[in-house]
Amino acid sequence: MSKITAEELVESITNKMKTERGKDLKDASDKDLYYVITSIVNDELKPHWLETEKNYKKRNVRQVYYLSMEFLVGRLAESNLLNFGLLNTTNEALERLGFDPEKVYAEEHDAGLGNGGLGRLAACFLDSLASLRYPGHGCGIRYRYGLFEQRIIHGNQIELPDYWLKEEYPWETRKADEAIKIHFGGQVHMFKKNDGSLEFKYENTDQVMAVPYDIPIVGFENQVVNSLRLWSAELATSDEDVAHTTQYYHHLDHNHSIEQISGFLYPDDSSHEGKELRLKQQYFLVSASIQNIIKKYKETNRKSLNHLPDKVVIQINDTHPSLAIPELMRILMDEEHYGWEDAWKITTKVIAYTNHTTLSEALEKWPTAMIQSLLPRLHMIIDEINERFCKEIWLEYPELRNKIHELAIIADNQVHMARLAIVGSFSVNGVARIHTEILKKKEMKDFYHLFPNKFNNKTNGITHRRWLLQVNPKLSDVITDVIGPQWISRPNQLISLLRYSKDRPFLEKIDKVKHENKQALAKFILDRTGIKVDDKSIFDVQIKRLHEYKRQLLNIFHVIYLYNELKDNPNQDITPRTFIFGAKAAPSYHLAKEVIKLINKVASIVNHDPDIKDKLKVVFLENYNVSLAEKIIPAADISEQISTASKEASGTGNMKMMMNGAITLGTLDGANIEIRDLVGDNNIFIFGLTADEVLEYYHNGGYVARDIYNTDDRVRRILDQLNEGWFGTHDIEFKDIFYHILYHNDPYFVLKDFDPYIVSHELVEQSYRDKFTWLNMSVANIAHSGKFSSDRTIQEYASSIWNLNKV
Ligand code: 26Q
């Protein structure tokens, strides 16, 4: 990397400010500085980007394509500077010019092209692929609107459109000459050729152009720049259409509906109603990406596609891109003239599938009729895959004959995408050990019986470069001071910190950093919300999408319990607590929105009650996104990971907070289990039902929520407060939650886990009182967090699924 000095940077900033922004520095705004900095980074990275691509081509290397409907990349200026080794110099240059670097980078609008964990995982994986020098690229959609922006008004969530492309997005490059045509609808005609083989022709299809926009993915100090290719839907114009004036307005009208395909990101609404536009998006992503992959393959391999599986592997991020299976079959058969068996062999060697959920109600299904009208040829192919699969079970697995209905890809006029993905891929992986075990033993047991070798685990990870080095520079420096900088390229070396876990001066430094981070967050909270929080209080954090299974409700019940206790006994001596929430609810998820309203209501009561004497504060930070996570995580003391056991596939926020020295308070679910295995029972607070117990209750009954309501005074008091309108201005405000718990028998076991949760919190408070015990726990967590670097995860994908070599 060319090492630029701060002086040189000051000079090029000054020049570019004139040539590109037409301004003198003295008149420049933060935004001007932002654009000039991104322009400098772009100048640096473009040659490496070109070189990387040429190199892959020249060596004809095997490549992985990560297909995902979501890439939650957040901001890129700081991470690109960091990976280029320019961050410190740039900060210095900006400061010399009298600018606050943080403010300059904050001018970037988050690329919010994802809902949550699944989308952020995709972004972390791209960072690790490039940083480990693997040839791997992302394929996604360039939504014009990302996930909605959340406002809280009178405690209610209000959704606003996220028009993130309002101002120029400096990281993307449009490649109009690489656009690809996609066909929807129309009719399929079948012809028998002389040799007896079949030929398929499509007529009257609607055509859409997929135009790629590439975003560079910069490896950490290694000259590698991979690509994230995002497809944008545009009208496919032919000259004759446009020349015809009568067609002109028809065109514009049509144009509008076509551009909708990449119009907005669908929120994960946990019911996933079969919306046709969402299906269009999925096919749009899949068809553009696969055609593009084949085109690139042919540029270097020319011959047939027989060797496609040697050069290409496609990882599909959940079932959302699972149409990749029939689409690849279609291209191989209809365009490349392969017979079924050969096409199937190729397809099932190329596609690998990652599952992210065990909630069976969340598995994706599409009405057959919708697929048939929108994608007639794919429907035929899916039908044939299903026929052959069912026949195979019938003939070769007589023990499963009475289960064909539960295994069939098409059943009850619905296409079951997870079943399609399992049958059509060579690898099926879960995202944490317990999750994969539940897939194998419960949720997908019969498929595991059929294909035992396909199933494997890849425990999720997070990029430690963004989630430690970048967001918590102070902690990073303290770490480097004692164990040297090797951990940055080998995060497992964080384990050496254990040698210092009794070293008082070191622990004092850790304490000081955490306190400074908490001061910074306290200031941010004050600026944003007007709430004054005590930076010496315990910062107890739950930040994630709002879902019943994640149980933000349990958390707020605990807060209400503490409040009630303090009201009864205002002089009680407790360690002050600040409860911090961040969560978006899907716009149509009524109960989730009620919980948001409840949290905000409790906040307004608790924060203003003089009896509480500032011992409790509740803060709901609106519009939780990647950038907000980056502010909160370094300041967390307690990481709330309290999902109903068996429900959270993995979680990744748990890893991010652990890496920043927070201590997990959680259930034995998802990756929490692996965190506990590493840090040991003394360095984590575990409570509540286990996954086996939860599943046992589901199958055999035996849990009656009302019994707990009747016997536990604390619980009854809280529920009655909800029911009798203690929290609202009028008495019906939280009846829905009350009824849901008591009349639907508390499906997520909030009441069942209430008491153990309270006990765990009491333990938290006791432990926090002894500063050095706490710091010791904190250091144990940081030290063991190296395992959760996505570098480890990607290493595992590369060696045991992708068979990929570093370049
Ligand atoms: C599907 C159909 C229609 C509209 C939206 C969707 C949709 C969109 C996003 C369904 C699901 C999602 C996102 C799921 C998700 O984020 N899952 C999380 O994945 C993480 C990474 O593996 C895990 O850590 C979390 O446990 C899991 O909940």
JSON list of C-alpha atoms in Angstrom, two decimals, residues 284-440:
[
{"chain": "A", "resi": 284, "resn": "PHE", "atom": "CA", "xyz": [-34.69, -11.16, -10.70]},
{"chain": "A", "resi": 285, "resn": "LEU", "atom": "CA", "xyz": [-31.71, -11.62, -8.37]},
{"chain": "A", "resi": 286, "resn": "VAL", "atom": "CA", "xyz": [-31.30, -15.27, -9.22]},
{"chain": "A", "resi": 287, "resn": "SER", "atom": "CA", "xyz": [-31.62, -15.03, -12.99]},
{"chain": "A", "resi": 288, "resn": "ALA", "atom": "CA", "xyz": [-29.33, -12.00, -13.34]},
{"chain": "A", "resi": 289, "resn": "SER", "atom": "CA", "xyz": [-26.70, -13.53, -11.05]},
{"chain": "A", "resi": 290, "resn": "ILE", "atom": "CA", "xyz": [-26.66, -16.97, -12.65]},
{"chain": "A", "resi": 291, "resn": "GLN", "atom": "CA", "xyz": [-26.61, -15.67, -16.21]},
{"chain": "A", "resi": 292, "resn": "ASN", "atom": "CA", "xyz": [-23.74, -13.43, -15.16]},
{"chain": "A", "resi": 293, "resn": "ILE", "atom": "CA", "xyz": [-21.84, -16.26, -13.49]},
{"chain": "A", "resi": 294, "resn": "ILE", "atom": "CA", "xyz": [-22.14, -18.39, -16.63]},
{"chain": "A", "resi": 295, "resn": "LYS", "atom": "CA", "xyz": [-21.08, -15.52, -18.87]},
{"chain": "A", "resi": 296, "resn": "LYS", "atom": "CA", "xyz": [-17.95, -14.99, -16.76]},
{"chain": "A", "resi": 297, "resn": "TYR", "atom": "CA", "xyz": [-17.24, -18.70, -16.70]},
{"chain": "A", "resi": 298, "resn": "LYS", "atom": "CA", "xyz": [-17.36, -18.80, -20.47]},
{"chain": "A", "resi": 299, "resn": "GLU", "atom": "CA", "xyz": [-14.93, -15.90, -20.79]},
{"chain": "A", "resi": 300, "resn": "THR", "atom": "CA", "xyz": [-12.20, -17.96, -19.19]},
{"chain": "A", "resi": 301, "resn": "ASN", "atom": "CA", "xyz": [-13.23, -21.53, -19.91]},
{"chain": "A", "resi": 302, "resn": "ARG", "atom": "CA", "xyz": [-14.95, -21.20, -23.28]},
{"chain": "A", "resi": 303, "resn": "LYS", "atom": "CA", "xyz": [-15.84, -24.91, -23.61]},
{"chain": "A", "resi": 304, "resn": "SER", "atom": "CA", "xyz": [-18.97, -26.55, -22.32]},
{"chain": "A", "resi": 305, "resn": "LEU", "atom": "CA", "xyz": [-20.37, -26.11, -18.85]},
{"chain": "A", "resi": 306, "resn": "ASN", "atom": "CA", "xyz": [-19.23, -29.61, -17.86]},
{"chain": "A", "resi": 307, "resn": "HIS", "atom": "CA", "xyz": [-16.60, -28.12, -15.61]},
{"chain": "A", "resi": 308, "resn": "LEU", "atom": "CA", "xyz": [-18.77, -25.45, -14.08]},
{"chain": "A", "resi": 309, "resn": "PRO", "atom": "CA", "xyz": [-18.71, -27.26, -10.70]},
{"chain": "A", "resi": 310, "resn": "ASP", "atom": "CA", "xyz": [-14.89, -27.08, -10.71]},
{"chain": "A", "resi": 311, "resn": "LYS", "atom": "CA", "xyz": [-14.89, -23.33, -11.07]},
{"chain": "A", "resi": 312, "resn": "VAL", "atom": "CA", "xyz": [-18.03, -22.09, -9.40]},
{"chain": "A", "resi": 313, "resn": "VAL", "atom": "CA", "xyz": [-19.85, -22.56, -6.13]},
{"chain": "A", "resi": 314, "resn": "ILE", "atom": "CA", "xyz": [-23.02, -20.67, -5.29]},
{"chain": "A", "resi": 315, "resn": "GLN", "atom": "CA", "xyz": [-23.98, -20.22, -1.64]},
{"chain": "A", "resi": 316, "resn": "ILE", "atom": "CA", "xyz": [-27.63, -19.28, -1.17]},
{"chain": "A", "resi": 317, "resn": "ASN", "atom": "CA", "xyz": [-28.41, -17.19, 1.91]},
{"chain": "A", "resi": 318, "resn": "ASP", "atom": "CA", "xyz": [-31.53, -18.89, 3.24]},
{"chain": "A", "resi": 319, "resn": "THR", "atom": "CA", "xyz": [-34.18, -20.05, 0.76]},
{"chain": "A", "resi": 320, "resn": "HIS", "atom": "CA", "xyz": [-34.77, -16.55, -0.62]},
{"chain": "A", "resi": 321, "resn": "PRO", "atom": "CA", "xyz": [-32.53, -17.25, -3.67]},
{"chain": "A", "resi": 322, "resn": "SER", "atom": "CA", "xyz": [-33.50, -20.94, -3.94]},
{"chain": "A", "resi": 323, "resn": "LEU", "atom": "CA", "xyz": [-34.93, -20.41, -7.43]},
{"chain": "A", "resi": 324, "resn": "ALA", "atom": "CA", "xyz": [-31.25, -20.60, -8.36]},
{"chain": "A", "resi": 325, "resn": "ILE", "atom": "CA", "xyz": [-31.77, -24.36, -8.56]},
{"chain": "A", "resi": 326, "resn": "PRO", "atom": "CA", "xyz": [-34.50, -24.47, -11.24]},
{"chain": "A", "resi": 327, "resn": "GLU", "atom": "CA", "xyz": [-32.98, -21.43, -12.98]},
{"chain": "A", "resi": 328, "resn": "LEU", "atom": "CA", "xyz": [-29.62, -23.16, -13.40]},
{"chain": "A", "resi": 329, "resn": "MET", "atom": "CA", "xyz": [-31.46, -26.28, -14.62]},
{"chain": "A", "resi": 330, "resn": "ARG", "atom": "CA", "xyz": [-33.36, -24.14, -17.13]},
{"chain": "A", "resi": 331, "resn": "ILE", "atom": "CA", "xyz": [-30.22, -22.58, -18.56]},
{"chain": "A", "resi": 332, "resn": "LEU", "atom": "CA", "xyz": [-28.39, -25.90, -18.75]},
{"chain": "A", "resi": 333, "resn": "MET", "atom": "CA", "xyz": [-31.28, -27.65, -20.51]},
{"chain": "A", "resi": 334, "resn": "ASP", "atom": "CA", "xyz": [-32.94, -24.98, -22.65]},
{"chain": "A", "resi": 335, "resn": "GLU", "atom": "CA", "xyz": [-29.94, -22.90, -23.57]},
{"chain": "A", "resi": 336, "resn": "GLU", "atom": "CA", "xyz": [-27.02, -25.29, -23.27]},
{"chain": "A", "resi": 337, "resn": "HIS", "atom": "CA", "xyz": [-28.93, -28.39, -24.38]},
{"chain": "A", "resi": 338, "resn": "TYR", "atom": "CA", "xyz": [-28.06, -30.71, -21.54]},
{"chain": "A", "resi": 339, "resn": "GLY", "atom": "CA", "xyz": [-30.37, -33.62, -20.74]},
{"chain": "A", "resi": 340, "resn": "TRP", "atom": "CA", "xyz": [-32.05, -33.74, -17.32]},
{"chain": "A", "resi": 341, "resn": "GLU", "atom": "CA", "xyz": [-29.58, -36.08, -15.61]},
{"chain": "A", "resi": 342, "resn": "ASP", "atom": "CA", "xyz": [-26.48, -34.18, -16.64]},
{"chain": "A", "resi": 343, "resn": "ALA", "atom": "CA", "xyz": [-28.03, -30.83, -15.82]},
{"chain": "A", "resi": 344, "resn": "TRP", "atom": "CA", "xyz": [-29.07, -32.13, -12.41]},
{"chain": "A", "resi": 345, "resn": "LYS", "atom": "CA", "xyz": [-25.56, -33.44, -11.70]},
{"chain": "A", "resi": 346, "resn": "ILE", "atom": "CA", "xyz": [-24.06, -30.05, -12.46]},
{"chain": "A", "resi": 347, "resn": "THR", "atom": "CA", "xyz": [-26.67, -28.08, -10.53]},
{"chain": "A", "resi": 348, "resn": "THR", "atom": "CA", "xyz": [-26.44, -30.15, -7.37]},
{"chain": "A", "resi": 349, "resn": "LYS", "atom": "CA", "xyz": [-22.65, -29.82, -7.39]},
{"chain": "A", "resi": 350, "resn": "VAL", "atom": "CA", "xyz": [-22.79, -26.03, -7.62]},
{"chain": "A", "resi": 351, "resn": "ILE", "atom": "CA", "xyz": [-25.48, -24.98, -5.14]},
{"chain": "A", "resi": 352, "resn": "ALA", "atom": "CA", "xyz": [-25.05, -24.92, -1.35]},
{"chain": "A", "resi": 353, "resn": "TYR", "atom": "CA", "xyz": [-27.75, -23.76, 1.05]},
{"chain": "A", "resi": 354, "resn": "THR", "atom": "CA", "xyz": [-27.61, -22.02, 4.45]},
{"chain": "A", "resi": 355, "resn": "ASN", "atom": "CA", "xyz": [-30.65, -22.23, 6.72]},
{"chain": "A", "resi": 356, "resn": "HIS", "atom": "CA", "xyz": [-31.20, -19.45, 9.28]},
{"chain": "A", "resi": 357, "resn": "THR", "atom": "CA", "xyz": [-34.31, -20.51, 11.12]},
{"chain": "A", "resi": 358, "resn": "THR", "atom": "CA", "xyz": [-35.91, -23.38, 12.97]},
{"chain": "A", "resi": 359, "resn": "LEU", "atom": "CA", "xyz": [-39.26, -21.64, 13.28]},
{"chain": "A", "resi": 360, "resn": "SER", "atom": "CA", "xyz": [-41.24, -23.94, 10.99]},
{"chain": "A", "resi": 361, "resn": "GLU", "atom": "CA", "xyz": [-43.90, -21.27, 10.48]},
{"chain": "A", "resi": 362, "resn": "ALA", "atom": "CA", "xyz": [-41.18, -19.04, 9.05]},
{"chain": "A", "resi": 363, "resn": "LEU", "atom": "CA", "xyz": [-40.14, -21.46, 6.31]},
{"chain": "A", "resi": 364, "resn": "GLU", "atom": "CA", "xyz": [-40.80, -19.98, 2.91]},
{"chain": "A", "resi": 365, "resn": "LYS", "atom": "CA", "xyz": [-43.63, -21.25, 0.70]},
{"chain": "A", "resi": 366, "resn": "TRP", "atom": "CA", "xyz": [-45.10, -19.90, -2.53]},
{"chain": "A", "resi": 367, "resn": "PRO", "atom": "CA", "xyz": [-48.50, -20.65, -4.12]},
{"chain": "A", "resi": 368, "resn": "THR", "atom": "CA", "xyz": [-47.98, -22.94, -7.11]},
{"chain": "A", "resi": 369, "resn": "ALA", "atom": "CA", "xyz": [-50.32, -20.82, -9.23]},
{"chain": "A", "resi": 370, "resn": "MET", "atom": "CA", "xyz": [-48.20, -17.73, -8.64]},
{"chain": "A", "resi": 371, "resn": "ILE", "atom": "CA", "xyz": [-45.02, -19.48, -9.72]},
{"chain": "A", "resi": 372, "resn": "GLN", "atom": "CA", "xyz": [-46.81, -20.95, -12.70]},
{"chain": "A", "resi": 373, "resn": "SER", "atom": "CA", "xyz": [-48.04, -17.62, -14.04]},
{"chain": "A", "resi": 374, "resn": "LEU", "atom": "CA", "xyz": [-44.92, -15.60, -13.24]},
{"chain": "A", "resi": 375, "resn": "LEU", "atom": "CA", "xyz": [-42.31, -18.25, -14.09]},
{"chain": "A", "resi": 376, "resn": "PRO", "atom": "CA", "xyz": [-43.98, -20.90, -16.25]},
{"chain": "A", "resi": 377, "resn": "ARG", "atom": "CA", "xyz": [-40.80, -22.65, -17.32]},
{"chain": "A", "resi": 378, "resn": "LEU", "atom": "CA", "xyz": [-39.44, -22.76, -13.77]},
{"chain": "A", "resi": 379, "resn": "HIS", "atom": "CA", "xyz": [-42.70, -24.18, -12.59]},
{"chain": "A", "resi": 380, "resn": "MET", "atom": "CA", "xyz": [-42.36, -27.07, -15.04]},
{"chain": "A", "resi": 381, "resn": "ILE", "atom": "CA", "xyz": [-38.86, -27.75, -13.81]},
{"chain": "A", "resi": 382, "resn": "ILE", "atom": "CA", "xyz": [-39.81, -27.60, -10.13]},
{"chain": "A", "resi": 383, "resn": "ASP", "atom": "CA", "xyz": [-42.66, -29.99, -10.89]},
{"chain": "A", "resi": 384, "resn": "GLU", "atom": "CA", "xyz": [-40.26, -32.42, -12.49]},
{"chain": "A", "resi": 385, "resn": "ILE", "atom": "CA", "xyz": [-37.76, -32.14, -9.60]},
{"chain": "A", "resi": 386, "resn": "ASN", "atom": "CA", "xyz": [-40.63, -32.91, -7.25]},
{"chain": "A", "resi": 387, "resn": "GLU", "atom": "CA", "xyz": [-41.89, -35.89, -9.31]},
{"chain": "A", "resi": 388, "resn": "ARG", "atom": "CA", "xyz": [-38.47, -37.46, -9.47]},
{"chain": "A", "resi": 389, "resn": "PHE", "atom": "CA", "xyz": [-37.78, -36.84, -5.80]},
{"chain": "A", "resi": 390, "resn": "CYS", "atom": "CA", "xyz": [-41.09, -38.34, -4.66]},
{"chain": "A", "resi": 391, "resn": "LYS", "atom": "CA", "xyz": [-40.59, -41.33, -6.91]},
{"chain": "A", "resi": 392, "resn": "GLU", "atom": "CA", "xyz": [-37.13, -41.88, -5.47]},
{"chain": "A", "resi": 393, "resn": "ILE", "atom": "CA", "xyz": [-38.51, -41.89, -1.93]},
{"chain": "A", "resi": 394, "resn": "TRP", "atom": "CA", "xyz": [-41.27, -44.29, -2.93]},
{"chain": "A", "resi": 395, "resn": "LEU", "atom": "CA", "xyz": [-38.89, -46.74, -4.54]},
{"chain": "A", "resi": 396, "resn": "GLU", "atom": "CA", "xyz": [-35.82, -46.47, -2.38]},
{"chain": "A", "resi": 397, "resn": "TYR", "atom": "CA", "xyz": [-37.06, -45.43, 1.06]},
{"chain": "A", "resi": 398, "resn": "PRO", "atom": "CA", "xyz": [-40.16, -47.48, 1.79]},
{"chain": "A", "resi": 399, "resn": "GLU", "atom": "CA", "xyz": [-39.86, -46.44, 5.45]},
{"chain": "A", "resi": 400, "resn": "LEU", "atom": "CA", "xyz": [-40.68, -42.87, 4.39]},
{"chain": "A", "resi": 401, "resn": "ARG", "atom": "CA", "xyz": [-43.63, -43.70, 2.11]},
{"chain": "A", "resi": 402, "resn": "ASN", "atom": "CA", "xyz": [-46.19, -42.46, 4.59]},
{"chain": "A", "resi": 403, "resn": "LYS", "atom": "CA", "xyz": [-44.29, -39.19, 4.94]},
{"chain": "A", "resi": 404, "resn": "ILE", "atom": "CA", "xyz": [-44.14, -38.17, 1.30]},
{"chain": "A", "resi": 405, "resn": "HIS", "atom": "CA", "xyz": [-46.61, -35.39, 1.91]},
{"chain": "A", "resi": 406, "resn": "GLU", "atom": "CA", "xyz": [-44.30, -33.79, 4.47]},
{"chain": "A", "resi": 407, "resn": "LEU", "atom": "CA", "xyz": [-41.29, -34.16, 2.22]},
{"chain": "A", "resi": 408, "resn": "ALA", "atom": "CA", "xyz": [-42.74, -33.25, -1.17]},
{"chain": "A", "resi": 409, "resn": "ILE", "atom": "CA", "xyz": [-41.47, -30.00, -2.68]},
{"chain": "A", "resi": 410, "resn": "ILE", "atom": "CA", "xyz": [-44.98, -29.30, -3.94]},
{"chain": "A", "resi": 411, "resn": "ALA", "atom": "CA", "xyz": [-47.76, -30.06, -1.47]},
{"chain": "A", "resi": 412, "resn": "ASP", "atom": "CA", "xyz": [-51.15, -28.45, -0.93]},
{"chain": "A", "resi": 413, "resn": "ASN", "atom": "CA", "xyz": [-50.62, -26.21, -3.94]},
{"chain": "A", "resi": 414, "resn": "GLN", "atom": "CA", "xyz": [-47.55, -24.67, -2.41]},
{"chain": "A", "resi": 415, "resn": "VAL", "atom": "CA", "xyz": [-43.91, -24.86, -3.31]},
{"chain": "A", "resi": 416, "resn": "HIS", "atom": "CA", "xyz": [-41.82, -25.49, -0.19]},
{"chain": "A", "resi": 417, "resn": "MET", "atom": "CA", "xyz": [-38.60, -23.64, -0.82]},
{"chain": "A", "resi": 418, "resn": "ALA", "atom": "CA", "xyz": [-36.55, -25.23, 1.97]},
{"chain": "A", "resi": 419, "resn": "ARG", "atom": "CA", "xyz": [-37.34, -28.69, 0.61]},
{"chain": "A", "resi": 420, "resn": "LEU", "atom": "CA", "xyz": [-36.36, -27.53, -2.87]},
{"chain": "A", "resi": 421, "resn": "ALA", "atom": "CA", "xyz": [-33.13, -26.09, -1.47]},
{"chain": "A", "resi": 422, "resn": "ILE", "atom": "CA", "xyz": [-32.22, -29.28, 0.38]},
{"chain": "A", "resi": 423, "resn": "VAL", "atom": "CA", "xyz": [-32.93, -31.57, -2.56]},
{"chain": "A", "resi": 424, "resn": "GLY", "atom": "CA", "xyz": [-31.17, -29.34, -5.11]},
{"chain": "A", "resi": 425, "resn": "SER", "atom": "CA", "xyz": [-27.95, -28.60, -3.22]},
{"chain": "A", "resi": 426, "resn": "PHE", "atom": "CA", "xyz": [-24.87, -30.50, -2.11]},
{"chain": "A", "resi": 427, "resn": "SER", "atom": "CA", "xyz": [-24.59, -28.82, 1.30]},
{"chain": "A", "resi": 428, "resn": "VAL", "atom": "CA", "xyz": [-27.13, -27.73, 3.90]},
{"chain": "A", "resi": 429, "resn": "ASN", "atom": "CA", "xyz": [-25.76, -25.84, 6.86]},
{"chain": "A", "resi": 430, "resn": "GLY", "atom": "CA", "xyz": [-27.13, -24.40, 10.07]},
{"chain": "A", "resi": 431, "resn": "VAL", "atom": "CA", "xyz": [-25.59, -21.34, 11.70]},
{"chain": "A", "resi": 432, "resn": "ALA", "atom": "CA", "xyz": [-24.78, -22.54, 15.25]},
{"chain": "A", "resi": 433, "resn": "ARG", "atom": "CA", "xyz": [-24.21, -25.96, 16.78]},
{"chain": "A", "resi": 434, "resn": "ILE", "atom": "CA", "xyz": [-27.57, -26.27, 18.51]},
{"chain": "A", "resi": 435, "resn": "HIS", "atom": "CA", "xyz": [-29.37, -24.96, 15.43]},
{"chain": "A", "resi": 436, "resn": "THR", "atom": "CA", "xyz": [-27.81, -27.57, 13.17]},
{"chain": "A", "resi": 437, "resn": "GLU", "atom": "CA", "xyz": [-28.59, -30.29, 15.70]},
{"chain": "A", "resi": 438, "resn": "ILE", "atom": "CA", "xyz": [-32.24, -29.21, 15.82]},
{"chain": "A", "resi": 439, "resn": "LEU", "atom": "CA", "xyz": [-32.37, -29.27, 12.02]},
{"chain": "A", "resi": 440, "resn": "LYS", "atom": "CA", "xyz": [-30.92, -32.77, 11.94]}
]
